[in-house]
Coordinates of C-alpha atoms in Angstrom, one line a residue:
Chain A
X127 CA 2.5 13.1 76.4
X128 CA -0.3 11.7 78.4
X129 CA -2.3 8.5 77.0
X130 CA -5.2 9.0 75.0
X131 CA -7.2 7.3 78.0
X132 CA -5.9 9.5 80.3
X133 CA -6.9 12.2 78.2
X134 CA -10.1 11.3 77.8
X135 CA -11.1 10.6 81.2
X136 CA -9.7 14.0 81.8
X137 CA -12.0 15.7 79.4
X138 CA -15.0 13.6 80.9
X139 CA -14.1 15.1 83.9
X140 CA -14.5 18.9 82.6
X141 CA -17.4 18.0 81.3
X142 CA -18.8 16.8 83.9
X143 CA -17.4 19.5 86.8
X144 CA -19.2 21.8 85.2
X145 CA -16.4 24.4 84.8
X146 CA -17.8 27.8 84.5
X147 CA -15.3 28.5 81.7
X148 CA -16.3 25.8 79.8
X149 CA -20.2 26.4 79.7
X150 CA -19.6 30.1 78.8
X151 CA -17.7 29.1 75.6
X152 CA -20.8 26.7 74.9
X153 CA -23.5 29.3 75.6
X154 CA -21.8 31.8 73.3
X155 CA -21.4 28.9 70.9
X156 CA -24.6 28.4 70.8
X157 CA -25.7 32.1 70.8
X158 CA -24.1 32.9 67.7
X159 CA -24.5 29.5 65.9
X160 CA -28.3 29.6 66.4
X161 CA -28.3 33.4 65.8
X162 CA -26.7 32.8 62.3
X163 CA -29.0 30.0 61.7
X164 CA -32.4 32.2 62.7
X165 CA -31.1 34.6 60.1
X166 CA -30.5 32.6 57.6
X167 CA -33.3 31.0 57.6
X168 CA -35.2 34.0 57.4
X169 CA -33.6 35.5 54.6
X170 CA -32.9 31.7 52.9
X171 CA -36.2 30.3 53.5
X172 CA -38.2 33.3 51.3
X173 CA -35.4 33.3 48.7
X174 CA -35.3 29.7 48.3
X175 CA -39.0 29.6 47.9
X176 CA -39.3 32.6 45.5
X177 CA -36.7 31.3 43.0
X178 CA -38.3 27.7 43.4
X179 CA -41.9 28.7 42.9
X180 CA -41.1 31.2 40.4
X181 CA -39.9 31.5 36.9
X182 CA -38.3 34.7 35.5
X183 CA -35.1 36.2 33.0
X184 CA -32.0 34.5 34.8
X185 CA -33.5 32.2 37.1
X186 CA -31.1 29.4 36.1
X187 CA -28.0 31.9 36.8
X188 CA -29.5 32.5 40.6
X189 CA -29.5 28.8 41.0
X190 CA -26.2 28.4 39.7
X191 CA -24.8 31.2 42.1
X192 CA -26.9 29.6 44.9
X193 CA -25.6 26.6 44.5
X194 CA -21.8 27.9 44.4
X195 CA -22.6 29.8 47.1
X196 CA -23.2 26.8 49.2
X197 CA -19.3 26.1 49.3
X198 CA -18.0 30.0 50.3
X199 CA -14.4 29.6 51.8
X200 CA -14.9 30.2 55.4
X201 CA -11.9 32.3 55.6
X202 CA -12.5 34.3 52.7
X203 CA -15.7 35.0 54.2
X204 CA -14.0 35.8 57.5
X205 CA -11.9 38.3 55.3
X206 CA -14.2 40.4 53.6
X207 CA -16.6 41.0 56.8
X208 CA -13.5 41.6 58.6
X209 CA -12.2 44.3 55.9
X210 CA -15.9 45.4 56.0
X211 CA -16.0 46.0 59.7
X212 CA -12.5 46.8 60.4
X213 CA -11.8 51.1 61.8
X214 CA -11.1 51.4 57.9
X215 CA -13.7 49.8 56.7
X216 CA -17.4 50.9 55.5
X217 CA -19.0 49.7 58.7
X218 CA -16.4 50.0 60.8
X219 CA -17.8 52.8 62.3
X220 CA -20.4 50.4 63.8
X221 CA -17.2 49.0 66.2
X222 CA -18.6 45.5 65.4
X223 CA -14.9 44.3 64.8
X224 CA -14.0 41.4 68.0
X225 CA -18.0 41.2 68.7
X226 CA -20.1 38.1 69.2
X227 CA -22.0 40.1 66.1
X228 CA -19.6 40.3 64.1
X229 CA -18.9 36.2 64.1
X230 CA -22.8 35.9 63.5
X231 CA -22.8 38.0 60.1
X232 CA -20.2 36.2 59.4
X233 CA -21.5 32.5 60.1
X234 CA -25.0 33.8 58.6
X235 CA -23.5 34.6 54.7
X236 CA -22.2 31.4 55.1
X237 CA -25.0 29.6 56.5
X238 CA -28.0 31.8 54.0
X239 CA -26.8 30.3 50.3
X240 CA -27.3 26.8 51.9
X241 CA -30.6 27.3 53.4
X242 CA -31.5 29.3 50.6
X243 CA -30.5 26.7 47.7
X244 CA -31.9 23.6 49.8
X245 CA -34.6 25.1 50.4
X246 CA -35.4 26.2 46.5
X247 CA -34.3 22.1 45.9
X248 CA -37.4 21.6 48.5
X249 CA -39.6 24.2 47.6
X250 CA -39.3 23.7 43.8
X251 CA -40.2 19.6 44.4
X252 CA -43.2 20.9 46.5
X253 CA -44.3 23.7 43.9
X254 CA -44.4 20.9 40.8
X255 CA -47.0 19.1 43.0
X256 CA -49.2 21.6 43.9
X257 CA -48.6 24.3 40.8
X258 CA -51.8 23.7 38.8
X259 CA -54.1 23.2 42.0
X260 CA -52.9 26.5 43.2
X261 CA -53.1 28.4 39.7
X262 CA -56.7 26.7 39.4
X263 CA -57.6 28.1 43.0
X264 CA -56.4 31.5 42.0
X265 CA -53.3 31.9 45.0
X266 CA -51.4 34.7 44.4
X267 CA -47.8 34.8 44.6
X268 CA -47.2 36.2 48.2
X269 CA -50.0 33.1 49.3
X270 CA -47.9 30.8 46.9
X271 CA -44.7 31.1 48.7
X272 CA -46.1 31.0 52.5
X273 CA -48.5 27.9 51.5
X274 CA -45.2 26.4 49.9
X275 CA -43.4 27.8 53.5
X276 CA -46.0 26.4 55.2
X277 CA -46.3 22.6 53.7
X278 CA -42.9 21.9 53.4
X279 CA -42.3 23.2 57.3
X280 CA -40.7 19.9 58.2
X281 CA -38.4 19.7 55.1
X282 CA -37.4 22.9 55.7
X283 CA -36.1 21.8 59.5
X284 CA -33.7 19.4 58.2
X285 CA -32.5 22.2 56.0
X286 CA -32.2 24.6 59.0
X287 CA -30.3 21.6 60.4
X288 CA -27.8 21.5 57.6
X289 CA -27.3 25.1 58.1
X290 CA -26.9 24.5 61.9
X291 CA -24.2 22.1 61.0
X292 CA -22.3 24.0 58.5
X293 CA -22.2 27.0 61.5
X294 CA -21.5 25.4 64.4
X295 CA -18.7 23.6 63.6
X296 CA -17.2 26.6 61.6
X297 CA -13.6 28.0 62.4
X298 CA -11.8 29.8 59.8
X299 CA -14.5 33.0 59.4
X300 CA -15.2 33.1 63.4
X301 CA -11.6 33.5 64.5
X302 CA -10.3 36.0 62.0
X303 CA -13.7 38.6 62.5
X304 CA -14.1 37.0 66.0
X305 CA -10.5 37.2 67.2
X306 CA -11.2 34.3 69.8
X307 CA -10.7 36.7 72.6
X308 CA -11.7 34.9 75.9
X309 CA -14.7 35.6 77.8
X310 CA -15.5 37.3 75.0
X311 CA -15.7 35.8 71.3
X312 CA -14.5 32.2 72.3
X313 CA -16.5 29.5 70.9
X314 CA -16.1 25.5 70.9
X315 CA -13.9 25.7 67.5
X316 CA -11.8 28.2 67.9
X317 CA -10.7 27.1 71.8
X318 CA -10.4 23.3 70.4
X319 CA -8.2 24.9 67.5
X320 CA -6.4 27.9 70.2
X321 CA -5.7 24.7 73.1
X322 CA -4.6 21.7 70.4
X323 CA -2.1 24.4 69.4
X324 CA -1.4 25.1 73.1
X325 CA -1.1 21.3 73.6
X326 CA -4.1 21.4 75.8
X327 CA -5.8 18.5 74.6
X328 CA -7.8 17.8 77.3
X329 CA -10.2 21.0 76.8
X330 CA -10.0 20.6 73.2
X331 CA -11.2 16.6 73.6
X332 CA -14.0 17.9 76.0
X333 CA -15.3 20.3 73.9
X334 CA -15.2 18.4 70.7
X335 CA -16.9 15.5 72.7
X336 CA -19.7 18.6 73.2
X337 CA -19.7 19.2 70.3
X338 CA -20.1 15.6 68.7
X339 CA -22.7 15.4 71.6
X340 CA -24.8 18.2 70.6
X341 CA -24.8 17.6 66.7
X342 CA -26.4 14.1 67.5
X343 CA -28.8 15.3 70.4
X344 CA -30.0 17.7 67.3
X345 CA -30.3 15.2 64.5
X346 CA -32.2 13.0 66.7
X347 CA -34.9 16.0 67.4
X348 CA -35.2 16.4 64.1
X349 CA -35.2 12.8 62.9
X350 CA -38.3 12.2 65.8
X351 CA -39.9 15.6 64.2
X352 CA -39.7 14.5 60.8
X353 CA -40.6 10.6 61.6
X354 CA -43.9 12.3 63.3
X355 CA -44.9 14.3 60.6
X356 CA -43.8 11.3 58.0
X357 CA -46.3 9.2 60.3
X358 CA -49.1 11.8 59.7
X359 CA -48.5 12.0 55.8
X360 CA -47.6 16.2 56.8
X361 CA -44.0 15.3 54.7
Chain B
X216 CA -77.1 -1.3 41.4
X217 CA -77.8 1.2 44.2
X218 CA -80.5 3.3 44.4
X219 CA -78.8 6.8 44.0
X220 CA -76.9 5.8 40.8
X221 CA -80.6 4.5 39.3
X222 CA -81.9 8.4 40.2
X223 CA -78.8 9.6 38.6
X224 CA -79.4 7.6 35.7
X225 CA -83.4 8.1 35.0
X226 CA -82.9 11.9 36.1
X227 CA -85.4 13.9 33.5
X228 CA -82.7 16.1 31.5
X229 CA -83.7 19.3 29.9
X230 CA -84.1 19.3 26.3
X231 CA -80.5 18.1 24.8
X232 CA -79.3 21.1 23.0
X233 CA -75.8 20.2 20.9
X234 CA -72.5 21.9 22.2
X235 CA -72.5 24.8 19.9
X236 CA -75.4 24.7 18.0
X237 CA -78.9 26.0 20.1
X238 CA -79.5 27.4 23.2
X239 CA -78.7 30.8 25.3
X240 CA -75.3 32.7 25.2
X241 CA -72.5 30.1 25.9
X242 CA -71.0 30.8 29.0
X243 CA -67.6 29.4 27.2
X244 CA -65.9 29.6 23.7
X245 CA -63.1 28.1 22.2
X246 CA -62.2 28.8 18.7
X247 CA -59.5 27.6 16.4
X248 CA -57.9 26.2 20.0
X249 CA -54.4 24.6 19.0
X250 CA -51.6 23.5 21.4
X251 CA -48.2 22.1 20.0
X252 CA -45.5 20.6 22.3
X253 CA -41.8 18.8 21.0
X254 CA -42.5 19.9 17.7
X255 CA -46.0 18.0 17.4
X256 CA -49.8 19.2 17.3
X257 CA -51.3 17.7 20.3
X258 CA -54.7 19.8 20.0
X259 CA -55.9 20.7 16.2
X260 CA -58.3 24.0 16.3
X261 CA -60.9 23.1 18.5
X262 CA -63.8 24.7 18.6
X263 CA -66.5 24.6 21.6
X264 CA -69.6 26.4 22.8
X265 CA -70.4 25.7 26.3
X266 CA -73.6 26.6 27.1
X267 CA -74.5 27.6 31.2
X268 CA -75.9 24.9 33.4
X269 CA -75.3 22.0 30.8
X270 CA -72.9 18.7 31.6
X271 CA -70.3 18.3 28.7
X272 CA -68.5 14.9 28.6
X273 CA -65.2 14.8 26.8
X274 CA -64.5 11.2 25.6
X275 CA -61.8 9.4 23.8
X276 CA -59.0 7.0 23.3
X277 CA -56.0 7.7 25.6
X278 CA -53.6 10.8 24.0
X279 CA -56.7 11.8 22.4
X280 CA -55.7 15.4 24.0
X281 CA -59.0 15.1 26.5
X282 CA -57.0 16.2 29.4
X283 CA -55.3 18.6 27.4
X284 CA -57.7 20.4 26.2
X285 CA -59.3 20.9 29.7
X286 CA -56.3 22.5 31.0
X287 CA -56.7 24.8 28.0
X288 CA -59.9 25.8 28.7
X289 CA -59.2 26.2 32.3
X290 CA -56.1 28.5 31.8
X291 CA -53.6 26.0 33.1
X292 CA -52.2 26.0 29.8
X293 CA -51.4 28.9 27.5
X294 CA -52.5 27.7 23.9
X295 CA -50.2 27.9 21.0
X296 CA -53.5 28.7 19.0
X297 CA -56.9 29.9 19.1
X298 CA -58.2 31.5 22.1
X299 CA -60.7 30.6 25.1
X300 CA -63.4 33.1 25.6
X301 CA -65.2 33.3 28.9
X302 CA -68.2 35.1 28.6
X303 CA -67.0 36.5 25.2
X304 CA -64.6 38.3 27.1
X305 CA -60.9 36.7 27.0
X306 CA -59.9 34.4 29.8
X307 CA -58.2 35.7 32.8
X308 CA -57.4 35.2 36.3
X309 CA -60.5 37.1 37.1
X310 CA -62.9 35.0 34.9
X311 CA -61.1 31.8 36.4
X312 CA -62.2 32.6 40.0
X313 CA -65.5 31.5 39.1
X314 CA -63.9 28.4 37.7
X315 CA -62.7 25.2 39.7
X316 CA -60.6 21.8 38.8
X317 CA -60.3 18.7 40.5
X318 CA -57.7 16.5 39.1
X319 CA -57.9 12.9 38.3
X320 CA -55.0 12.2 40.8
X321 CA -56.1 15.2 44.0
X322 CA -53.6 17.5 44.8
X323 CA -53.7 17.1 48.9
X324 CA -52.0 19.9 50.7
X325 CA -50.4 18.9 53.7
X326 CA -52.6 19.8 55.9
X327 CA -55.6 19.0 57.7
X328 CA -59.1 18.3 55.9
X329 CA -60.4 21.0 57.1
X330 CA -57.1 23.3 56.4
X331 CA -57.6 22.2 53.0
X332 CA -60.9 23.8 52.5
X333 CA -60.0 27.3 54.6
X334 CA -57.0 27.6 52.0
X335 CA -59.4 27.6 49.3
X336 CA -61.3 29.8 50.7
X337 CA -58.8 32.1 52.3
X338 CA -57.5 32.8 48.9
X339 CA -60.8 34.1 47.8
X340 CA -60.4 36.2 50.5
X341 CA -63.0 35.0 52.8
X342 CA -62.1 35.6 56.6
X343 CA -64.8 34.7 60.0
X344 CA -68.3 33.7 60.2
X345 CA -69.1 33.2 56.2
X346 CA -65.8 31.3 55.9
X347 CA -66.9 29.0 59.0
X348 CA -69.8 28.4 57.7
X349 CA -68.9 27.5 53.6
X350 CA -66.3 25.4 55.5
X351 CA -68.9 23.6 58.1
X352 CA -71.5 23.2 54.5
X353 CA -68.4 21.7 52.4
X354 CA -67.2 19.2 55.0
X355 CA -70.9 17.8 55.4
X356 CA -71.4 17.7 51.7
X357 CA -68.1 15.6 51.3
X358 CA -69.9 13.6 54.3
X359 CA -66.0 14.0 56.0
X360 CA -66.8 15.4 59.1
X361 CA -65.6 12.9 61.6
X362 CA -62.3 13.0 59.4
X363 CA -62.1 16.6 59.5
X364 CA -59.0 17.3 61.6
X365 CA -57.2 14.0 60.0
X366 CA -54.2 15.1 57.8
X367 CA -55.5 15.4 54.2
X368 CA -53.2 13.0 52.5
X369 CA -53.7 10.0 55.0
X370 CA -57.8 9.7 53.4
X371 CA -58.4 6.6 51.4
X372 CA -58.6 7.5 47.3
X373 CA -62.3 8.0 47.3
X374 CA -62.5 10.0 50.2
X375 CA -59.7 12.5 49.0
X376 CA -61.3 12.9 45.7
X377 CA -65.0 14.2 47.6
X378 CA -62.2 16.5 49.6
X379 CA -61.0 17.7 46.3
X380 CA -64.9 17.6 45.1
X381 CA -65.4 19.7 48.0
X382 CA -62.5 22.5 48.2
X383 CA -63.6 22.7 44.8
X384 CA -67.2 23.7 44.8
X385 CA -67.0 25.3 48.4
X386 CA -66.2 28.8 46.4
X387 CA -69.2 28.2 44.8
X388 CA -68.0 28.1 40.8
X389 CA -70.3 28.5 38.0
X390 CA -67.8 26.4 35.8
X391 CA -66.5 22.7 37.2
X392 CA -63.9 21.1 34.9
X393 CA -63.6 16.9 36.4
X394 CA -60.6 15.3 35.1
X395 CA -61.6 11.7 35.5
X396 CA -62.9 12.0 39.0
X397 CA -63.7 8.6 39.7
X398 CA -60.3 7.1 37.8
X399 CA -59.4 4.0 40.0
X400 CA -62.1 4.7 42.9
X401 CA -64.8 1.8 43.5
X402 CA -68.1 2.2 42.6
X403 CA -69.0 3.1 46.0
X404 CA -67.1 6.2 46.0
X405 CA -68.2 6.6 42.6
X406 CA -71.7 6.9 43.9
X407 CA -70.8 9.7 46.4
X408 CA -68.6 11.5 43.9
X409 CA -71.9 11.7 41.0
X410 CA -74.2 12.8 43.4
X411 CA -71.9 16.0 44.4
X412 CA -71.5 16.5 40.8
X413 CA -75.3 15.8 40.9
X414 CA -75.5 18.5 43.4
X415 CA -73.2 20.7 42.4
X416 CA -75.5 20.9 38.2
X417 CA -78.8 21.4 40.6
X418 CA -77.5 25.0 42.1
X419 CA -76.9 25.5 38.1
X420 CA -72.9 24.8 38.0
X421 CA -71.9 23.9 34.5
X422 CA -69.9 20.8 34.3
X423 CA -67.3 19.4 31.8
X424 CA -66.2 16.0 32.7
X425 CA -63.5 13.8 31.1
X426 CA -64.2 9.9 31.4
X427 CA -63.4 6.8 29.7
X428 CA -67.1 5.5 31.1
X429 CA -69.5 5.4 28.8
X430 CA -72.1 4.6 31.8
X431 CA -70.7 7.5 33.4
X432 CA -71.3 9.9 30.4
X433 CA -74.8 8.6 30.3
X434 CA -75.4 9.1 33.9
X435 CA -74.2 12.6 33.8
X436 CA -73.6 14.3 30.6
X437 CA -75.9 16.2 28.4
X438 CA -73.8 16.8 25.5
X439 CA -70.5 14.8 24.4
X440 CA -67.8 15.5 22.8
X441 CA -65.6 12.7 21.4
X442 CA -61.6 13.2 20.0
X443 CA -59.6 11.6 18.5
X444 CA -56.1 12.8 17.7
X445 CA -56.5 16.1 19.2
X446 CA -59.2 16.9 17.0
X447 CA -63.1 16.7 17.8
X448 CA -64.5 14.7 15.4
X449 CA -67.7 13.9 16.6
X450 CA -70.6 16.1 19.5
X451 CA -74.0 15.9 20.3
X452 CA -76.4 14.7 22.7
X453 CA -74.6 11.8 24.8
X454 CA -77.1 9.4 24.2
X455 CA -77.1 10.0 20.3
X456 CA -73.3 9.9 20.1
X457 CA -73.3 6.5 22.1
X458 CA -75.9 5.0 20.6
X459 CA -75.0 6.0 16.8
X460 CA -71.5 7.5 16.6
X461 CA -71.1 8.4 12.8
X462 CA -66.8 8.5 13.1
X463 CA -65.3 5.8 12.2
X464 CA -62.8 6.7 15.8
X465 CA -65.5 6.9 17.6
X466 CA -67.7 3.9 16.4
X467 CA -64.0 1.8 17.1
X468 CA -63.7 3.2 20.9
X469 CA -67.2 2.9 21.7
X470 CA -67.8 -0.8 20.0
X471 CA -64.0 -1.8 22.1
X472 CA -61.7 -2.1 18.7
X473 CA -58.7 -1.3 18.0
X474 CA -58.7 2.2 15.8
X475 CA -55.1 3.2 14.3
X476 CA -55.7 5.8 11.5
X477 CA -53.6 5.1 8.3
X478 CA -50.4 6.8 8.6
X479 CA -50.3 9.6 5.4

């Protein structure tokens, strides 16, 4: 077995060759990790605000199964959108089965409870604050949740950012609906996971090093969007 | 003393009439108003006449239930007794549309001065020219326009209450409830906020004020109502009520003693 520095230089070196290979596998990465994310956020955002601006019969049961929610196995995910979208499934006549799509539904019910109950966390803090000003201004509930939407934008990124983190450095639901076919539904986990097995470690170094690389270059965006908006009193 | 606060003071007041006792049709009602909370009565069957165009200033000793009791007649608060009439009709979302609050401590969205007023007036449902132009009257009467695209909640205190001043009266409400608006602001910002309440009594808004200024009540107010322990135990003209309180609570607030009522 070669020396960890050996290794490593090796991996630098696909990184920095450009291999075609290697940038598809991040591209789709980042397709369906960003597709998940825009989802989720768009059905988690809306729920998280209407169950934290809101009271109704059961609320504190939706929070509980929110919050639950928020640690979903990934395989068992992986499973039941697999059974749903396998030939003998209920959507299987969709042929979604093996399909970039397919790991995006899949990444997105595990990504929506966290953005949803983060969100509701955010939301709810926000609502407390403003709830009397807005019920003596008259906003109606629809106004209520996009005001809340709107005001707690830059909370809501770091949210979107947790989400972001829990998808793109998912494995177990991607590779059972995704199959890890290449050139087709390979991503950066499942080819670290497929070539560590293969003893392949330079690839699998590489693209962890990507990886690492791009979770940083993310949290830094959002730390400098957040420190902005801090500096503007907007958080 | 400045010379706005000396107009404020000598302004020639209509003939005092006493909350609930003279004058036309009372814009407000509360009767038998109760609120309990944790097992304890916190407001003890209030009632109040509050008659249109008139300044009502709610005095008392902290807990008295003076900041209570204008969340209950606001509708912030659902009481547990007694009912709030508005215009002898019961009190609704509709009848609180022509109502506005600004809170001792302003609730800042975060957003712009100026996006603070458009949401105010965005969820009455104004949209273009007329909404440009309460927004253009508002910031001017706040006196904020070089701070108008400045994020609300970087304003000093005194300038974010006449924002809060201004969001509120730019929908134009015939009933202002002030929770001590000048709290913790210097007298300069004092000044400014009086004269839009000032303002605000000359287009005919009805005012009712909470403050622990006495100077304030005389500046302003037209009728007073003291508490004390969630109850009202003493109204009238401010001046008569400052000058000769008849409670004993009152009397003990007003002369700056120390007033426990004997425990039963």
């Amino acid at each position: 077995m070669e020396s960890f520095s050996a290794i490593m230089a090796e991996a630098l070196g696909l990184i920095l060759s450009g291999d075609p290979d290697v940038i598809e596998i991040i591209v789709l990465s980042l397709r369906v990790t960003l597709s998940a994310v825009a989802v989720a956020c768009l059905i988690g955002f809306p729920l998280g605000a209407t169950v934290g601006a809101f009271r109704f019969p059961l609320r504190a049961g939706v929070i509980v199964v929110m919050n639950t929610m928020m640690g979903l196995p990934p395989v068992v995910v992986g499973l039941l959108v697999y059974l749903m979208l396998s030939a003998a499934g209920p959507l299987g006549v969709l042929g979604l089965l093996y399909s970039p799509t397919a790991m995006v539904i899949a990444q997105t019910i595990l990504v929506t409870p966290i953005v949803a109950a983060l969100s509701r966390q955010v939301i709810e803090d926000l609502y407390n604050e403003y709830s009397e000003q807005f019920t003596s201004l008259g906003v109606g509930p629809l106004d209520r949740v996009l005001a809340l939407l709107w005001d707690a934008r830059y909370s809501l990124l770091t949210v979107a950012l947790a989400g972001f983190g829990r998808a793109v450095a998912e494995v177990g639901a991607v590779i059972i609906v995704g199959g890890n076919i290449n050139h087709v539904t390979r991503v950066m986990t499942t080819t670290i996971a497929l070539e560590t097995s293969k003893g392949n470690l330079q690839l699998a170094l590489a693209l962890g090093m990507i990886l690492l690389t791009i979770a940083v270059i993310v949290n830094g965006l959002l730390m400098a969007i957040r420190g902005t908006a801090a500096r503007a009193a907007y958080v | 003393m400045s010379e706005a606060v000396v107009n404020i003071s000598e302004r020639k007041r209509a003939p005092l009439a006493r909350t609930g006792a003279v004058g036309p049709a009372p814009l407000m009602t509360a009767r038998g108003l109760c609120f309990d909370a944790g097992g304890q009565r916190l407001i003890d069957g209030i009632d109040l006449h509050i008659h249109p165009g008139r300044c009502t200033v709610i005095m008392g000793a902290n807990g008295s239930g003076k900041s209570l009791l204008l969340r209950l007649l606001h509708g912030l608060i659902t009481p547990t007794g007694g009912e709030v009439r508005w215009q002898e009709r019961p009190l609704d979302a509709a009848a609180r549309q022509q109502q506005a609050m600004v809170f001792q401590r302003p609730v800042m969205l975060r957003r712009s001065v100026m996006a603070n007023l458009r949401f105010a007036l965005s969820v009455r449902g104004l949209r273009g020219a007329e909404r440009k132009t309460r927004e253009t009257e508002a910031i001017a009467l706040a006196r904020l326009d070089a701070l108008k695209d400045k994020p609300a909640r970087v304003l000093s205190g005194g300038e974010q209450q006449r924002l809060a001043m201004a969001r509120a009266l730019v929908c134009a409400p015939r009933m202002l409830f002030l929770d001590e608006p000048t709290a913790s602001l210097d007298p300069a910002s004092t000044q400014a906020i009086e004269q839009m309440i000032e303002d605000a009594r000359e287009t005919g808004t009805t005012i009712i004020v909470v403050t622990h200024d006495a100077g304030q009540a005389r500046r302003l107010g037209d009728d007073l109502v003291f508490l004390h322990g969630g109850r009202v135990v003493e109204t009238g003209p401010v001046a008569q009520v400052l000058d000769n309180p008849r409670s004993q609570a009152a009397r003990a607030w007003l002369g700056g003693r120390l007033f426990v009522p004997a425990t039963p």
